[in-house]
Coordinates of C-alpha atoms and ligand atoms in Angstrom, one line a residue:
M146 CA -3.2 -6.0 7.5
L147 CA -5.6 -8.7 8.4
R148 CA -3.4 -10.9 7.6
P149 CA -1.6 -11.3 9.6
R150 CA -1.1 -7.9 9.5
A151 CA 1.6 -7.6 7.2
A152 CA 2.1 -7.6 3.7
A153 CA 2.3 -11.3 3.8
L154 CA 0.6 -12.8 0.9
L155 CA -2.7 -14.1 1.7
V156 CA -2.5 -13.3 5.3
L157 CA -1.6 -9.7 5.2
P158 CA -4.2 -9.0 2.8
L159 CA -6.7 -10.7 5.0
L160 CA -6.3 -8.2 7.7
S161 CA -6.3 -5.3 5.4
A162 CA -9.2 -6.7 3.6
L163 CA -11.2 -7.1 6.7
A164 CA -10.5 -3.5 7.5
C165 CA -11.8 -2.4 4.2
Q166 CA -15.3 -1.2 3.7
G167 CA -17.1 -2.3 0.7
A168 CA -19.5 -1.7 -1.9
E169 CA -22.6 -2.2 0.2
Q170 CA -21.3 -0.1 2.9
Q171 CA -24.7 0.7 4.2
P172 CA -26.4 -1.9 6.3
P173 CA -28.4 -4.0 3.9
P174 CA -32.0 -2.7 3.5
A175 CA -34.7 -4.4 5.4
P176 CA -37.0 -6.7 3.4
K177 CA -39.8 -4.4 2.2
G178 CA -43.5 -4.9 2.0
K179 CA -46.3 -5.9 4.3
P180 CA -47.4 -9.4 5.3
A181 CA -49.7 -10.7 2.6
R182 CA -53.4 -10.0 2.7
A183 CA -54.1 -8.7 6.2
M184 CA -57.8 -9.4 6.7
D185 CA -58.6 -6.7 9.3
K186 CA -57.0 -4.4 11.7
K187 CA -56.7 -7.0 14.4
G188 CA -55.3 -9.6 12.0
E189 CA -52.9 -7.2 10.6
A190 CA -51.6 -6.2 14.0
K191 CA -51.1 -9.9 14.8
V192 CA -49.1 -10.6 11.7
E193 CA -47.1 -7.4 12.2
G194 CA -46.4 -8.5 15.7
K195 CA -45.0 -11.8 14.5
E196 CA -43.0 -9.9 12.0
V197 CA -41.5 -7.8 14.7
E198 CA -40.6 -10.8 16.7
K199 CA -39.0 -12.5 13.7
K200 CA -37.0 -9.4 13.0
A201 CA -35.9 -9.1 16.6
S202 CA -34.8 -12.7 16.6
Q203 CA -32.9 -12.3 13.3
A204 CA -31.2 -9.2 14.7
A205 CA -30.2 -11.2 17.8
D206 CA -29.0 -14.1 15.6
A207 CA -27.0 -11.7 13.5
K208 CA -25.3 -10.3 16.5
A209 CA -24.5 -13.8 17.9
F210 CA -23.2 -14.8 14.5
V211 CA -20.7 -11.9 14.2
D212 CA -19.6 -12.5 17.8
R213 CA -18.9 -16.1 17.0
V214 CA -17.2 -15.2 13.7
D215 CA -14.9 -12.8 15.5
S216 CA -13.5 -15.3 17.9
E217 CA -13.2 -18.1 15.3
L218 CA -11.6 -15.7 12.8
R219 CA -9.1 -14.5 15.4
A220 CA -7.9 -18.1 16.0
L221 CA -7.5 -18.8 12.3
A222 CA -6.0 -15.5 11.3
V223 CA -3.5 -15.7 14.1
A224 CA -2.5 -19.2 13.0
A225 CA -2.1 -18.0 9.4
S226 CA -0.2 -15.0 10.6
K227 CA 2.3 -17.1 12.5
A228 CA 2.8 -19.4 9.6
E229 CA 3.2 -16.4 7.3
W230 CA 5.8 -14.8 9.6
D231 CA 7.7 -18.1 9.7
K232 CA 7.7 -18.3 5.9
N233 CA 8.5 -14.6 5.3
T234 CA 11.5 -14.8 7.6
N235 CA 12.7 -18.3 6.4
I236 CA 11.5 -19.4 3.0
T237 CA 11.7 -23.2 2.7
D238 CA 9.5 -25.9 1.2
A239 CA 8.2 -26.7 4.7
T240 CA 7.4 -23.1 5.7
E241 CA 5.7 -22.5 2.4
K242 CA 3.6 -25.6 2.9
A243 CA 2.7 -24.6 6.4
A244 CA 1.7 -21.1 5.3
A245 CA -0.4 -22.6 2.5
D246 CA -2.1 -25.0 4.9
A247 CA -2.9 -22.3 7.4
N248 CA -4.2 -19.9 4.7
E249 CA -6.3 -22.7 3.2
K250 CA -8.1 -23.2 6.5
L251 CA -8.6 -19.5 6.8
M252 CA -10.0 -19.3 3.3
E253 CA -12.3 -22.2 3.9
F254 CA -13.7 -20.5 7.0
M255 CA -14.1 -17.1 5.2
A256 CA -15.9 -18.6 2.2
K257 CA -18.3 -20.4 4.4
T258 CA -18.8 -17.5 6.7
I259 CA -19.3 -14.9 4.0
K260 CA -22.0 -17.0 2.4
E261 CA -23.7 -17.3 5.8
A262 CA -23.4 -13.6 6.4
T263 CA -25.4 -12.8 3.3
T264 CA -28.5 -14.5 4.9
F265 CA -28.8 -11.8 7.5
T266 CA -30.8 -9.0 5.9
G267 CA -33.1 -7.6 8.5
S268 CA -33.4 -3.9 9.1
D269 CA -33.4 -4.2 12.8
I270 CA -29.8 -5.4 12.9
D271 CA -27.9 -3.0 15.1
P272 CA -25.4 -0.7 13.3
E273 CA -22.3 -2.3 14.7
T274 CA -23.4 -5.8 13.7
A275 CA -24.4 -4.5 10.2
R276 CA -21.0 -3.0 9.7
K277 CA -19.3 -6.2 10.7
L278 CA -21.4 -8.2 8.3
H279 CA -20.5 -5.7 5.7
L280 CA -16.8 -5.8 6.4
L281 CA -16.8 -9.5 6.3
K282 CA -18.3 -9.6 2.9
V283 CA -15.9 -7.1 1.3
T284 CA -12.8 -8.8 2.6
G285 CA -10.7 -9.4 -0.4
S286 CA -7.8 -11.0 1.4
P287 CA -7.1 -13.7 1.5
P288 CA -8.6 -13.9 -1.9
P289 CA -12.1 -15.5 -1.8
A290 CA -11.6 -19.1 -2.4
P291 CA -13.8 -21.4 -4.5
G292 CA -16.0 -23.8 -2.6
D293 CA -14.3 -26.7 -4.3
A294 CA -11.7 -28.1 -1.8
D295 CA -9.1 -29.0 -4.4
K296 CA -9.3 -25.6 -6.0
R297 CA -9.0 -23.9 -2.7
K298 CA -5.9 -25.9 -1.8
R299 CA -4.4 -25.0 -5.2
L300 CA -5.1 -21.3 -4.7
A301 CA -3.4 -21.4 -1.3
E302 CA -0.4 -23.3 -2.7
I303 CA 0.0 -20.9 -5.6
G304 CA -0.1 -17.9 -3.2
A305 CA 2.7 -19.2 -1.0
K306 CA 4.7 -20.3 -4.0
M307 CA 4.6 -17.0 -5.9
E308 CA 5.7 -15.0 -2.9
G309 CA 8.5 -17.5 -2.3
I310 CA 9.7 -17.3 -5.9
Y311 CA 9.8 -13.5 -5.6
G312 CA 11.6 -13.6 -2.2
K313 CA 14.3 -16.0 -3.5
G314 CA 14.6 -14.2 -6.8
K315 CA 18.2 -13.5 -8.1
A316 CA 19.9 -12.5 -11.2
C317 CA 22.7 -14.9 -12.0
E318 CA 25.6 -15.0 -14.4
G319 CA 27.1 -18.5 -14.1
T320 CA 27.4 -19.1 -10.4
K321 CA 27.6 -15.4 -9.5
C322 CA 24.2 -14.2 -8.3
K323 CA 22.8 -10.9 -7.2
D324 CA 19.7 -10.6 -5.0
L325 CA 17.1 -7.8 -5.3
G326 CA 18.9 -5.7 -2.7
A327 CA 22.2 -5.7 -4.6
L328 CA 20.4 -5.0 -7.9
E329 CA 18.5 -2.1 -6.4
D330 CA 21.8 -0.6 -5.2
I331 CA 23.0 -0.6 -8.8
M332 CA 19.7 0.9 -10.0
A333 CA 20.1 3.6 -7.4
S334 CA 23.8 4.5 -7.9
S335 CA 25.0 3.6 -11.4
R336 CA 24.9 6.1 -14.2
K337 CA 26.0 3.7 -16.9
Y338 CA 23.2 3.0 -19.3
D339 CA 24.2 -0.6 -20.0
E340 CA 25.0 -1.5 -16.4
L341 CA 21.5 -0.3 -15.4
L342 CA 20.0 -2.3 -18.3
K343 CA 21.7 -5.4 -17.1
A344 CA 20.5 -5.0 -13.5
W345 CA 17.0 -4.2 -14.8
T346 CA 16.7 -7.1 -17.2
G347 CA 18.4 -9.4 -14.7
W348 CA 15.7 -8.8 -12.1
H349 CA 12.8 -8.9 -14.5
K350 CA 13.8 -12.4 -15.5
I351 CA 12.6 -13.7 -12.2
A352 CA 9.0 -13.0 -13.1
V353 CA 9.0 -15.2 -16.2
E354 CA 8.4 -18.3 -14.1
L355 CA 5.5 -16.5 -12.3
R356 CA 3.4 -16.0 -15.4
P357 CA 1.6 -19.4 -15.6
L358 CA 1.1 -19.4 -11.8
Y359 CA -0.4 -15.9 -11.9
Q360 CA -2.7 -16.8 -14.7
E361 CA -4.0 -19.8 -12.7
F362 CA -4.3 -17.6 -9.6
V363 CA -6.5 -15.1 -11.5
G364 CA -8.9 -17.9 -12.6
L365 CA -9.2 -19.4 -9.1
A366 CA -9.5 -16.1 -7.2
N367 CA -12.1 -14.9 -9.7
E368 CA -14.1 -18.1 -9.2
G369 CA -14.1 -17.4 -5.5
A370 CA -15.2 -13.8 -6.0
A371 CA -18.1 -14.9 -8.2
E372 CA -19.3 -17.4 -5.6
I373 CA -19.8 -14.5 -3.2
G374 CA -21.5 -12.3 -5.7
Y375 CA -18.8 -10.2 -7.3
K376 CA -18.1 -10.1 -11.0
D377 CA -14.4 -10.7 -10.3
L378 CA -11.7 -10.1 -7.7
G379 CA -11.1 -6.5 -9.0
E380 CA -14.7 -5.6 -8.3
L381 CA -14.5 -7.1 -4.8
W382 CA -11.3 -5.0 -4.1
R383 CA -13.1 -1.8 -5.3
A384 CA -16.0 -2.7 -3.0
G385 CA -14.0 -1.9 0.1
Y386 CA -14.3 1.8 0.2
D387 CA -17.8 2.7 1.5
M388 CA -19.0 3.4 -2.0
S389 CA -20.0 1.4 -5.0
P390 CA -17.1 -0.2 -7.0
A391 CA -18.0 2.0 -10.0
D392 CA -18.0 5.2 -7.8
F393 CA -14.6 4.2 -6.4
E394 CA -13.1 3.9 -9.9
Q395 CA -14.4 7.4 -10.6
E396 CA -13.0 8.6 -7.4
T397 CA -9.5 7.4 -8.2
E398 CA -9.8 9.1 -11.6
R399 CA -10.9 12.3 -10.0
L400 CA -7.9 12.3 -7.7
W401 CA -5.5 11.4 -10.6
T402 CA -6.9 14.3 -12.6
Q403 CA -6.0 16.6 -9.7
V404 CA -2.4 15.6 -9.5
Q405 CA -1.6 14.7 -13.2
P406 CA -0.6 18.3 -14.2
L407 CA 2.1 18.4 -11.5
Y408 CA 3.4 15.0 -12.4
N409 CA 3.6 16.0 -16.1
K410 CA 5.7 19.1 -15.1
L411 CA 8.1 17.0 -13.1
H412 CA 8.3 14.4 -15.9
C413 CA 9.1 17.1 -18.5
Y414 CA 11.9 18.6 -16.5
V415 CA 13.4 15.2 -15.5
R416 CA 13.3 13.9 -19.1
G417 CA 15.2 17.0 -20.3
K418 CA 17.9 16.3 -17.7
L419 CA 18.2 12.6 -18.5
G420 CA 18.4 13.5 -22.1
D421 CA 21.4 15.8 -21.3
K422 CA 23.0 12.9 -19.4
Y423 CA 22.3 9.9 -21.6
G424 CA 21.8 11.5 -25.0
K425 CA 18.6 12.5 -26.9
D426 CA 18.9 9.2 -28.9
K427 CA 18.3 7.3 -25.6
V428 CA 15.9 9.8 -24.0
P429 CA 13.9 11.4 -26.8
E430 CA 12.9 15.1 -26.2
A431 CA 9.1 14.6 -26.5
G432 CA 8.9 10.9 -25.9
L433 CA 8.9 8.2 -23.2
I434 CA 11.7 7.9 -20.6
P435 CA 13.4 4.5 -20.6
A436 CA 12.2 2.7 -17.4
H437 CA 15.7 1.8 -16.2
L438 CA 17.1 5.4 -15.9
L439 CA 15.1 6.7 -13.0
G440 CA 17.1 5.3 -10.1
N441 CA 14.6 2.6 -9.1
M442 CA 13.9 -0.9 -10.3
W443 CA 10.3 -0.1 -11.0
A444 CA 10.7 3.6 -11.8
Q445 CA 8.3 4.2 -9.0
E446 CA 10.2 6.7 -6.9
W447 CA 13.1 8.8 -8.4
A448 CA 14.9 10.2 -5.4
N449 CA 18.1 8.4 -6.3
I450 CA 18.7 10.4 -9.5
Y451 CA 18.6 13.7 -7.5
P452 CA 22.2 14.5 -8.4
L453 CA 21.3 14.4 -12.1
V454 CA 18.4 16.8 -11.8
E455 CA 19.5 19.1 -8.9
P456 CA 18.0 22.5 -9.6
F457 CA 20.8 24.5 -8.2
P458 CA 24.0 22.6 -8.0
G459 CA 26.2 24.0 -5.3
A460 CA 23.3 25.5 -3.4
A461 CA 22.3 24.0 -0.1
S462 CA 20.9 20.5 -0.3
L463 CA 20.3 17.7 2.1
D464 CA 22.2 14.5 2.2
V465 CA 20.5 12.5 4.9
T466 CA 22.1 9.3 4.0
A467 CA 25.6 10.7 4.6
A468 CA 24.4 12.3 7.9
L469 CA 23.0 8.9 9.1
K470 CA 26.3 7.1 8.1
K471 CA 28.4 9.8 9.8
A472 CA 26.3 9.5 13.0
K473 CA 27.0 5.8 12.9
Y474 CA 23.3 4.7 12.6
D475 CA 22.7 1.0 12.6
E476 CA 19.3 -0.8 12.1
V477 CA 18.2 -0.6 15.7
K478 CA 19.2 3.1 16.0
L479 CA 17.2 4.0 12.9
V480 CA 14.1 2.3 14.2
K481 CA 14.6 3.9 17.6
L482 CA 14.7 7.3 15.8
G483 CA 11.4 6.5 14.2
E484 CA 9.9 5.4 17.5
S485 CA 11.1 8.6 19.2
F486 CA 9.1 10.6 16.7
F487 CA 5.9 8.8 17.6
T488 CA 6.6 9.1 21.3
S489 CA 7.4 12.8 21.0
L490 CA 3.7 13.1 20.0
G491 CA 2.6 11.4 23.2
L492 CA 2.1 8.0 21.6
E493 CA 3.4 5.0 23.6
P494 CA 6.8 3.3 23.2
L495 CA 6.8 0.1 21.2
P496 CA 6.4 -3.0 23.4
A497 CA 9.6 -4.8 24.5
T498 CA 8.6 -7.8 22.3
F499 CA 8.9 -5.6 19.2
W500 CA 12.6 -5.4 19.8
E501 CA 12.9 -9.1 20.5
R502 CA 10.9 -10.4 17.6
S503 CA 11.4 -8.0 14.7
M504 CA 13.6 -8.9 11.8
L505 CA 15.5 -5.7 11.0
Q506 CA 18.5 -7.1 9.1
K507 CA 18.8 -9.4 6.2
P508 CA 19.9 -12.8 7.7
K509 CA 22.9 -14.3 6.1
D510 CA 21.9 -17.9 6.6
R511 CA 18.5 -18.2 5.0
E512 CA 16.2 -16.8 2.3
V513 CA 13.7 -14.2 3.5
V514 CA 11.1 -11.9 1.9
C515 CA 13.0 -8.6 2.2
H516 CA 10.1 -6.4 1.1
A517 CA 9.3 -4.3 4.2
S518 CA 6.2 -5.1 6.2
A519 CA 4.7 -4.4 9.7
W520 CA 2.8 -7.0 11.7
D521 CA 0.7 -7.7 14.7
V522 CA 1.2 -11.4 14.6
D523 CA -1.3 -12.4 17.4
L524 CA -3.7 -9.5 16.9
N525 CA -3.0 -8.6 20.4
D526 CA -0.1 -6.0 20.3
D527 CA 2.5 -8.5 19.1
L528 CA 4.1 -5.8 16.9
R529 CA 6.9 -6.5 14.6
I530 CA 8.7 -5.2 11.6
K531 CA 10.3 -7.4 8.9
M532 CA 12.7 -5.4 6.8
C533 CA 16.3 -5.7 5.4
I534 CA 17.2 -2.2 6.5
K535 CA 19.9 -0.3 4.7
I536 CA 21.2 2.9 6.3
N537 CA 20.0 5.5 3.9
Q538 CA 17.3 8.2 3.5
E539 CA 14.9 5.9 1.6
D540 CA 14.9 3.3 4.4
M541 CA 14.6 6.0 7.1
V542 CA 11.3 7.0 5.5
T543 CA 10.3 3.3 5.1
V544 CA 11.0 2.7 8.8
H545 CA 8.5 5.5 9.7
H546 CA 6.1 4.1 7.1
E547 CA 6.2 0.7 8.8
L548 CA 5.9 2.1 12.3
G549 CA 2.8 4.0 11.1
H550 CA 1.2 0.5 10.5
N551 CA 2.5 -0.7 13.9
Y552 CA 1.0 2.3 15.7
Y553 CA -2.3 1.8 14.0
Y554 CA -2.3 -1.8 15.1
H555 CA -1.4 -0.7 18.6
Y556 CA -4.3 1.7 19.0
Y557 CA -7.0 -0.6 17.6
Y558 CA -5.9 -4.0 18.9
K559 CA -8.5 -4.0 21.6
L560 CA -11.4 -3.7 19.0
P561 CA -13.2 -6.8 17.7
V562 CA -11.1 -8.5 15.0
L563 CA -13.5 -7.3 12.3
F564 CA -12.7 -3.7 13.2
Q565 CA -9.0 -4.2 13.5
N566 CA -8.1 -2.4 10.3
G567 CA -7.6 1.0 8.8
A568 CA -10.6 3.2 8.0
H569 CA -9.7 2.1 4.5
D570 CA -6.4 0.6 3.4
G571 CA -5.1 3.9 2.1
F572 CA -5.3 5.3 5.7
H573 CA -3.1 2.5 6.9
E574 CA -0.5 3.2 4.3
A575 CA -0.6 7.0 4.9
I576 CA 0.1 7.2 8.7
G577 CA 3.8 6.6 8.8
D578 CA 4.3 8.6 5.6
A579 CA 2.4 11.6 7.1
I580 CA 4.7 11.5 10.1
A581 CA 7.8 11.3 7.8
L582 CA 6.6 14.5 6.2
S583 CA 7.7 16.2 9.4
I584 CA 11.3 15.1 8.9
T585 CA 12.2 18.7 7.9
P586 CA 15.7 20.2 7.9
A587 CA 14.7 22.0 11.1
Y588 CA 13.8 18.7 12.7
L589 CA 17.0 17.1 11.5
K590 CA 18.9 20.0 13.0
E591 CA 17.0 19.7 16.3
I592 CA 18.0 16.0 16.6
G593 CA 21.6 16.8 15.7
L594 CA 21.7 15.0 12.3
I595 CA 22.6 18.2 10.3
K596 CA 24.1 21.5 11.2
D597 CA 22.5 24.0 8.9
V598 CA 19.0 24.5 7.6
P599 CA 19.0 25.6 4.0
A600 CA 17.5 29.1 4.3
D601 CA 17.5 30.6 0.8
E602 CA 15.2 30.2 -2.2
K603 CA 17.6 28.0 -4.1
G604 CA 17.9 25.6 -1.1
L605 CA 14.2 25.4 -0.9
V606 CA 13.8 24.4 -4.5
N607 CA 16.5 21.8 -4.2
L608 CA 14.7 20.4 -1.1
Q609 CA 11.4 20.4 -2.8
M610 CA 12.9 18.6 -5.8
Q611 CA 14.1 15.9 -3.5
D612 CA 10.6 15.5 -2.0
A613 CA 8.9 15.6 -5.4
L614 CA 11.2 12.8 -6.7
E615 CA 9.9 10.7 -3.9
K616 CA 6.3 11.7 -3.7
I617 CA 5.1 13.1 -7.1
S618 CA 6.9 10.6 -9.2
F619 CA 5.0 7.8 -7.5
L620 CA 1.5 8.9 -8.2
P621 CA 0.9 7.4 -11.7
F622 CA 2.7 4.2 -10.6
G623 CA 0.4 4.0 -7.6
K624 CA -2.6 4.3 -9.8
L625 CA -1.7 2.0 -12.7
I626 CA -0.8 -1.2 -10.9
D627 CA -4.4 -1.9 -10.0
Q628 CA -5.6 -0.4 -13.3
W629 CA -3.7 -3.3 -14.8
R630 CA -5.0 -5.9 -12.3
W631 CA -8.6 -4.7 -12.6
D632 CA -8.4 -5.3 -16.3
V633 CA -6.7 -8.7 -15.8
F634 CA -9.3 -9.8 -13.3
S635 CA -12.2 -8.7 -15.4
G636 CA -10.9 -10.4 -18.5
K637 CA -10.5 -7.2 -20.5
T638 CA -6.8 -8.0 -20.6
A639 CA -6.4 -11.5 -21.9
P640 CA -3.4 -13.6 -20.6
E641 CA -1.8 -13.4 -24.0
K642 CA -1.7 -9.6 -23.5
Y643 CA -0.4 -9.3 -20.0
N644 CA 2.9 -7.6 -20.9
E645 CA 1.5 -5.5 -23.7
A646 CA -1.2 -4.1 -21.4
W647 CA 1.3 -3.5 -18.7
W648 CA 3.6 -1.4 -20.9
A649 CA 0.6 0.4 -22.4
L650 CA -0.4 1.6 -18.9
R651 CA 3.2 2.5 -18.0
A652 CA 3.3 4.7 -21.1
K653 CA -0.1 6.2 -20.6
Y654 CA 0.3 7.1 -16.9
Q655 CA 4.0 7.4 -16.2
G656 CA 5.3 8.3 -19.7
I657 CA 8.0 5.6 -19.5
A658 CA 8.9 2.8 -21.9
P659 CA 10.7 -0.6 -21.5
P660 CA 14.4 -0.3 -22.3
E661 CA 14.1 -3.1 -24.8
D662 CA 11.3 -5.0 -26.7
R663 CA 9.3 -7.0 -24.1
P664 CA 6.9 -9.2 -26.1
D665 CA 4.2 -11.5 -24.7
P666 CA 4.4 -14.3 -23.7
E667 CA 8.1 -14.3 -23.1
F668 CA 8.0 -11.6 -20.4
F669 CA 5.8 -10.9 -17.4
D670 CA 7.1 -7.6 -16.2
A671 CA 4.3 -6.8 -13.8
G672 CA 5.3 -9.9 -11.9
A673 CA 8.7 -8.3 -11.0
K674 CA 6.9 -6.0 -8.6
Y675 CA 6.3 -7.6 -5.2
H676 CA 2.6 -6.7 -4.8
I677 CA 1.7 -8.7 -7.9
P678 CA 3.0 -12.2 -6.8
A679 CA 2.1 -11.3 -3.2
N680 CA -1.4 -10.2 -4.2
V681 CA -1.4 -7.0 -2.2
P682 CA -3.8 -4.5 -3.7
Y683 CA -2.0 -1.3 -4.7
T684 CA -4.5 1.5 -5.0
R685 CA -4.0 2.0 -1.3
Y686 CA -0.6 3.5 -1.9
F687 CA -2.0 6.0 -4.5
L688 CA -4.6 7.1 -2.0
A689 CA -2.0 7.2 0.8
R690 CA 0.2 9.5 -1.2
I691 CA -2.6 12.0 -1.4
L692 CA -4.1 11.4 2.1
Q693 CA -0.8 11.8 3.9
F694 CA -0.7 15.5 2.9
Q695 CA -4.2 15.9 4.1
F696 CA -3.2 14.4 7.4
H697 CA 0.0 16.4 7.6
K698 CA -1.9 19.7 7.1
A699 CA -4.5 18.8 9.7
L700 CA -1.9 17.7 12.2
C701 CA 0.1 20.8 11.6
E702 CA -2.9 23.0 12.2
A703 CA -3.6 21.1 15.5
A704 CA 0.1 21.8 16.4
G705 CA -0.5 25.5 15.8
H706 CA 1.8 25.7 12.7
T707 CA 1.1 28.9 10.7
G708 CA 3.8 29.1 8.0
P709 CA 4.0 27.3 4.7
L710 CA 3.0 23.6 4.8
H711 CA 6.4 22.4 3.6
E712 CA 8.1 24.0 6.7
C713 CA 5.9 22.2 9.2
S714 CA 7.1 19.5 11.6
I715 CA 4.8 18.2 14.3
Y716 CA 7.7 16.8 16.3
G717 CA 7.0 17.0 20.0
K718 CA 3.4 18.4 19.5
T719 CA 1.1 16.3 21.6
A720 CA -2.0 18.2 20.4
A721 CA -1.3 16.6 17.0
G722 CA -0.6 13.3 18.6
D723 CA -4.0 13.4 20.4
K724 CA -5.8 13.9 17.1
L725 CA -3.9 11.1 15.5
K726 CA -4.5 8.7 18.3
A727 CA -8.3 9.4 18.2
M728 CA -8.4 8.5 14.5
L729 CA -6.2 5.4 14.9
A730 CA -8.4 4.1 17.7
L731 CA -11.4 4.0 15.4
G732 CA -9.9 1.3 13.3
A733 CA -12.5 0.3 10.8
S734 CA -15.4 0.7 13.1
K735 CA -16.8 3.6 11.1
P736 CA -17.0 4.4 7.4
W737 CA -13.8 6.1 6.3
P738 CA -15.3 9.6 5.7
E739 CA -16.0 9.8 9.5
A740 CA -12.4 8.9 10.3
L741 CA -11.2 11.5 7.8
A742 CA -13.5 14.1 9.3
A743 CA -12.2 13.2 12.8
I744 CA -8.7 14.3 11.8
T745 CA -9.2 16.8 8.9
G746 CA -12.7 18.1 9.3
T747 CA -13.5 17.1 5.8
R748 CA -15.2 13.9 4.4
Q749 CA -13.5 13.9 1.0
M750 CA -10.1 12.8 -0.2
D751 CA -8.4 15.8 -1.8
A752 CA -5.0 16.4 -3.4
G753 CA -5.2 20.1 -2.5
P754 CA -2.8 19.9 0.5
L755 CA -0.3 18.0 -1.7
I756 CA -0.4 20.7 -4.4
E757 CA -0.1 23.4 -1.7
Y758 CA 2.9 21.7 -0.2
F759 CA 4.7 21.7 -3.6
A760 CA 3.7 25.2 -4.7
P761 CA 7.2 26.6 -4.7
L762 CA 8.5 23.8 -6.9
E763 CA 5.6 23.9 -9.2
K764 CA 6.2 27.6 -9.9
W765 CA 9.9 26.9 -10.5
L766 CA 9.1 23.9 -12.9
D767 CA 6.7 26.2 -14.8
E768 CA 9.6 28.5 -15.5
Q769 CA 12.0 25.7 -16.4
N770 CA 9.6 24.0 -18.8
Q771 CA 8.8 27.2 -20.7
G772 CA 9.3 26.6 -24.4
K773 CA 9.7 22.9 -24.0
Q774 CA 7.3 20.3 -25.5
C775 CA 6.0 18.6 -22.4
G776 CA 3.9 15.4 -22.4
W777 CA 4.4 12.3 -24.6
Ligands
X8Z268 O1 5.0 -1.8 -0.1 C1 5.2 -0.8 0.5 C2 5.6 -0.8 2.0 C3 5.0 -1.9 2.7 S1 3.2 -1.7 2.9 C4 7.1 -0.9 2.1 N1 5.2 0.4 -0.2 C5 4.9 0.4 -1.6 C6 6.1 -0.2 -2.4 O2 7.1 -0.4 -1.9 O3 5.9 -0.4 -3.6 C7 5.4 1.7 0.4 C8 5.4 2.6 -0.8 C9 4.8 1.9 -1.9
ZN269 ZN1 2.7 -0.1 4.1

């Protein structure tokens, strides 16, 4: 991410923002009209000649401008990235201040530069320069800062502070405290209603302190967005997709409509099973599912409750976590496994510095931001991962996810800084996940992690249920987070209604409810999710969940796969790797439909391949849900 390329607060977003394409994706139109009152042919030619000269010099000025911006931006972004890395891997007052200072400088530069960029409007500007000008303007990260120096300073301070509060957050009883990792373990494994409730409420308490800071942040970032011509920060975010912000909103709705029926079927089945486990008084037959019963702190991915919803108990199923533990995987071995998948496709090994500089384990001696992220700290192949790895299936997938970011960085780091980004931010999030879709039972057998591949129909449905609990459950969550933020940024949701609006969207999209009354202004439950205090846009993950199946299908075709999509693994297929590399190397240099076409042959995002992948499960869910009252 431009940010520093990671998920780091302001920085990470910067990189990603730079990578984004925005509302005015086309090069700005040339000023129209003829020179006033040409007197005769000769006179007209003279005036037009001058005009041509003027345009040519503006085009040259624009090119010189973006070249200068690129090198200055590199220096400031790298400085911010280094400070962000230091803060993320060691949260102290000093590292927070250093990160805020570096981001403030970057924000000052961006604000000034974006305003200057809007003065270049000539039609003769070459396409590459026009695209760079465009990308500069739609950069939403770091958030656009107000021109007022005090306000800018405050915005940078709040940014660093919010991420620090989240990173250090703990649920304490007296002097006994649990960090997020420990609380997530409880959410994943406990089946006791009250124990789950305690872990859930304990974590959500950390966000209460964030509420006033977030409110202040919204005001300042909106002010910055307005100064560069956007209604609010949400509109600026939506401008980064090579279409108008309004069209982008429609586009996300269209994709949601494609996948909603499948989500509703999964919800219906899971709700029934949870009702059997916890009682219909706790999980009403036609109502919302309590948010703390789905095996995850945010109810965003439900794979951990698989044992409660297993379609065919006793039939074959995969326990990758047990296999990893049995094979004595540690953090490094798990990341090496991920790397070996990419190299099997013909991609290069990670640089030696990756292994020296990454943080793969939670340090015991200091506070860190555990939320996983991938970096290229110096924008020059300084690849790193920051992650508190646990040896389980979930983190195995996350390792592949992060390496997907690293490989994107690797294949575009030689481009100008303004092009060092994904085709859009959803592409960046989808690469590693697309690779992880190739972690099939056959692949696991090939690398010796499991002995048998489930071969019958029951085993397949079990397997698909595991996949769906990870992929399908996430879709409404991926959509609603920014739905909430868009409304907050636009003022449609007033600060007094932050929590009410949050839970209204959680009900509408996910069909879940808070496990207890959560009134405003006492609670700020959105703030208990990393990307809110860290200000990382979230629609990217929704898009990625859909795109990754499009990528998977296209890469499988390149690899010569002919069977059902869910059986495909591209492990070892260099023809697929070549396609992937070609797309990664484009970075953000072209509008995203071109990058999509390069890999899939189509220019439209489409949930078709996702639905195709889950066809066997969907059929089975239809049978299970017969006679049930689905929906809420
Ligand atoms: O934040 C992440 C990655 C870093 S970009 C670990 N993800 C989202 C989340 O954890 O909420 C990946 C899936 C969704
Ligand atoms: Zn990611």
